[in-house]
XYZ file of C-alpha atoms in Angstrom:
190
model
C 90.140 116.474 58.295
C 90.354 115.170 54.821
C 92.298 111.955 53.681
C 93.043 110.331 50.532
C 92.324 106.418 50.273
C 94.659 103.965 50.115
C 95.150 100.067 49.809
C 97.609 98.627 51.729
C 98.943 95.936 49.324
C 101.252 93.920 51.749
C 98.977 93.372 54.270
C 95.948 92.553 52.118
C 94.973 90.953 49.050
C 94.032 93.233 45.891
C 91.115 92.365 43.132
C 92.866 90.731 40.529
C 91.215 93.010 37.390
C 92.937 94.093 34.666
C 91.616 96.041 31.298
C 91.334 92.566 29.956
C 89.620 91.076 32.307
C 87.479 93.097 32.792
C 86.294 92.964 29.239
C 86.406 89.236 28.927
C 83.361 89.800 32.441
C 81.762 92.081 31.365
C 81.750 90.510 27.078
C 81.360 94.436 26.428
C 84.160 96.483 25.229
C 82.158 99.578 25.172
C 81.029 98.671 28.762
C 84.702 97.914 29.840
C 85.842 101.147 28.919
C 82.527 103.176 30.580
C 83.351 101.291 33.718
C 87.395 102.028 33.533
C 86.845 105.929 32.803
C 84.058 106.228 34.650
C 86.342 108.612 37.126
C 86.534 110.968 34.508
C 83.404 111.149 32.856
C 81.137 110.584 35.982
C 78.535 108.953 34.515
C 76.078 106.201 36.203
C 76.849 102.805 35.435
C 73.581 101.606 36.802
C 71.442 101.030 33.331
C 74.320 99.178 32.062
C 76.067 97.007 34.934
C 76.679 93.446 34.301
C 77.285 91.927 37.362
C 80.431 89.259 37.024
C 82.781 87.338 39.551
C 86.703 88.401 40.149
C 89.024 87.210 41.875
C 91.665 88.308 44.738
C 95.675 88.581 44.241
C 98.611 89.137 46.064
C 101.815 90.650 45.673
C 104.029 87.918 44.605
C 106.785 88.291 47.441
C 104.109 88.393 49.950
C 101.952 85.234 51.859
C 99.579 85.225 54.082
C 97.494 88.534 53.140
C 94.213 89.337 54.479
C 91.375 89.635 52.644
C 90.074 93.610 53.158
C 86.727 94.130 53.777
C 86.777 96.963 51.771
C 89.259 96.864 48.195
C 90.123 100.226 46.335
C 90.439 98.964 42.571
C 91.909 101.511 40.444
C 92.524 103.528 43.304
C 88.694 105.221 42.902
C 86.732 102.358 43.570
C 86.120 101.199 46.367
C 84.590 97.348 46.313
C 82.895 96.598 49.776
C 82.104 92.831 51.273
C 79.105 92.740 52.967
C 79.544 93.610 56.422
C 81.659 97.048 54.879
C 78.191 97.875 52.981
C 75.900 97.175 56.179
C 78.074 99.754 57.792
C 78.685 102.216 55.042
C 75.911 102.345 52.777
C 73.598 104.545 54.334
C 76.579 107.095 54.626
C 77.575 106.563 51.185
C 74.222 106.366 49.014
C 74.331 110.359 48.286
C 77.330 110.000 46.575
C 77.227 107.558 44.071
C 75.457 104.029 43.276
C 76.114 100.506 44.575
C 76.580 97.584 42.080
C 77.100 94.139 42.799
C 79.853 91.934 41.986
C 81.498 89.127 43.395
C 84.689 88.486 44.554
C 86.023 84.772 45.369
C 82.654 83.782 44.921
C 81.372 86.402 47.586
C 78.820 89.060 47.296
C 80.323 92.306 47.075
C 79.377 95.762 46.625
C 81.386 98.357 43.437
C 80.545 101.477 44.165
C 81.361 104.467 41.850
C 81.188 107.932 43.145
C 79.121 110.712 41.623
C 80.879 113.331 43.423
C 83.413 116.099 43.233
C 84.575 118.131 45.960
C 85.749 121.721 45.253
C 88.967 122.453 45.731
C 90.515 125.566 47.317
C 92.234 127.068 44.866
C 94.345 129.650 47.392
C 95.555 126.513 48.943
C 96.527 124.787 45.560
C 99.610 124.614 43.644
C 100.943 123.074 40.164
C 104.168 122.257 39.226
C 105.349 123.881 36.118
C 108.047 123.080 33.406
C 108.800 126.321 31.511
C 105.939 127.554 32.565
C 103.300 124.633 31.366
C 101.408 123.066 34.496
C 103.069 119.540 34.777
C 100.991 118.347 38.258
C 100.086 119.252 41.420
C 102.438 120.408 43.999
C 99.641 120.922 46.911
C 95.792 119.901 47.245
C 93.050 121.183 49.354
C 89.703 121.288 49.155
C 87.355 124.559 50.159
C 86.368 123.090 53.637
C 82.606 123.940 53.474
C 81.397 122.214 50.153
C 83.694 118.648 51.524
C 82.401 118.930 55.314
C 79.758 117.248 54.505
C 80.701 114.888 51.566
C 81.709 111.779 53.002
C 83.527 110.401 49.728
C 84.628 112.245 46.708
C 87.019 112.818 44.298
C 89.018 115.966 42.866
C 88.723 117.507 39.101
C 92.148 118.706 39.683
C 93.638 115.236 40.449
C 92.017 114.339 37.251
C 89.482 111.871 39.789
C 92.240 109.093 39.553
C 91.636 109.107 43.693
C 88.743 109.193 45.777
C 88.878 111.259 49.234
C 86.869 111.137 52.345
C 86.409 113.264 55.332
C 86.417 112.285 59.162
C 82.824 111.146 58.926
C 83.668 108.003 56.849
C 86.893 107.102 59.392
C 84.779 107.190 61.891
C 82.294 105.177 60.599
C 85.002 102.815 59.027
C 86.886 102.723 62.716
C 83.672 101.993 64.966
C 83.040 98.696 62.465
C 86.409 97.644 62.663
C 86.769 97.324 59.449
C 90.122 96.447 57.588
C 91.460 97.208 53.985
C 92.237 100.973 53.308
C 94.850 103.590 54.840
C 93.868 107.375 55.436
C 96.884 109.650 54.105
C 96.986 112.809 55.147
C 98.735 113.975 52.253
C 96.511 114.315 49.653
C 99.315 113.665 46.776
C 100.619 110.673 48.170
C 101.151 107.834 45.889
C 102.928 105.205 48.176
């Protein structure tokens, strides 16, 4: 089975990082923007990482939030506390690189994926307007190249999401861990 990541915004707190912020962390504007595309151009942040402290939000007409142990910022990166990365990093290494950061003060763990799964192109379709491709009606992904990929993301989705397969639930569910939903439908945006 694969899923598509989600936060769950009113029942736990969100990084509070913005564009701005960002660049005011990281004092790099042409570091900013590598780390806020780095989706789409899938290059390693590694050589030029600056790590820098953030902080947590919440929606405004919420109270009493959790804090996750893992936070999806940008909804394709996931930021793990450390008890998420004890648990997940030897699962996750393959596909992409771990970069510290802290949250609230806390050691935390960015981590930008590296890989794309392939999607099934029989089982895919756009949605057109006068016969222009417009989005994507339906995703999947050719089983065999994402059975083994625990975390990706999709060319087609233009890597704005990252997706998993039953390997990291599992792993996430036997460490109890708290922070993201598993949709089923792949296009969900809610």
């Amino acid at each position: 089975m694969i899923y598509k990541l989600m936060e769950q915004p009113y029942k736990f707190k969100t990084l509070d990082l913005d564009m701005l912020t960002l660049l005011d962390k990281v004092g790099s504007e042409e570091l900013a923007l590598k780390i806020f595309q780095q989706s789409d151009t899938n290059l390693s942040l590694a050589k030029d990482w600056v790590e820098f402290d953030c902080n947590q939000s919440e929606m405004p007409e919420t109270s009493n939030l959790q804090t996750p142990d893992i936070y999806l910022w940008l909804d394709a990166y996931p930021v793990l506390n450390k008890k998420a990365y004890d648990a997940l990093e030897s699962s996750l290494n393959q596909f992409g690189e771990f970069l510290n950061i802290t949250v609230a003060g806390e050691p935390h763990f960015f981590f930008s994926c590296l890989t794309y799964g392939k999607e099934d192109n029989e089982k895919t379709d756009y949605k057109y307007n006068a016969g222009i491709p417009i989005g994507i009606a339906k995703l999947d992904f050719i089983q065999e190249d994402v059975k083994d990929k625990v975390l990706f993301k999709s060319q087609i989705s233009f890597c704005g999401s990252l997706f998993c397969n039953s390997l990291f639930k599992k792993v996430y569910e036997e460490n109890q861990l708290k922070g993201l939903r598993f949709e089923e439908d792949l296009l969900e945006i809610f």
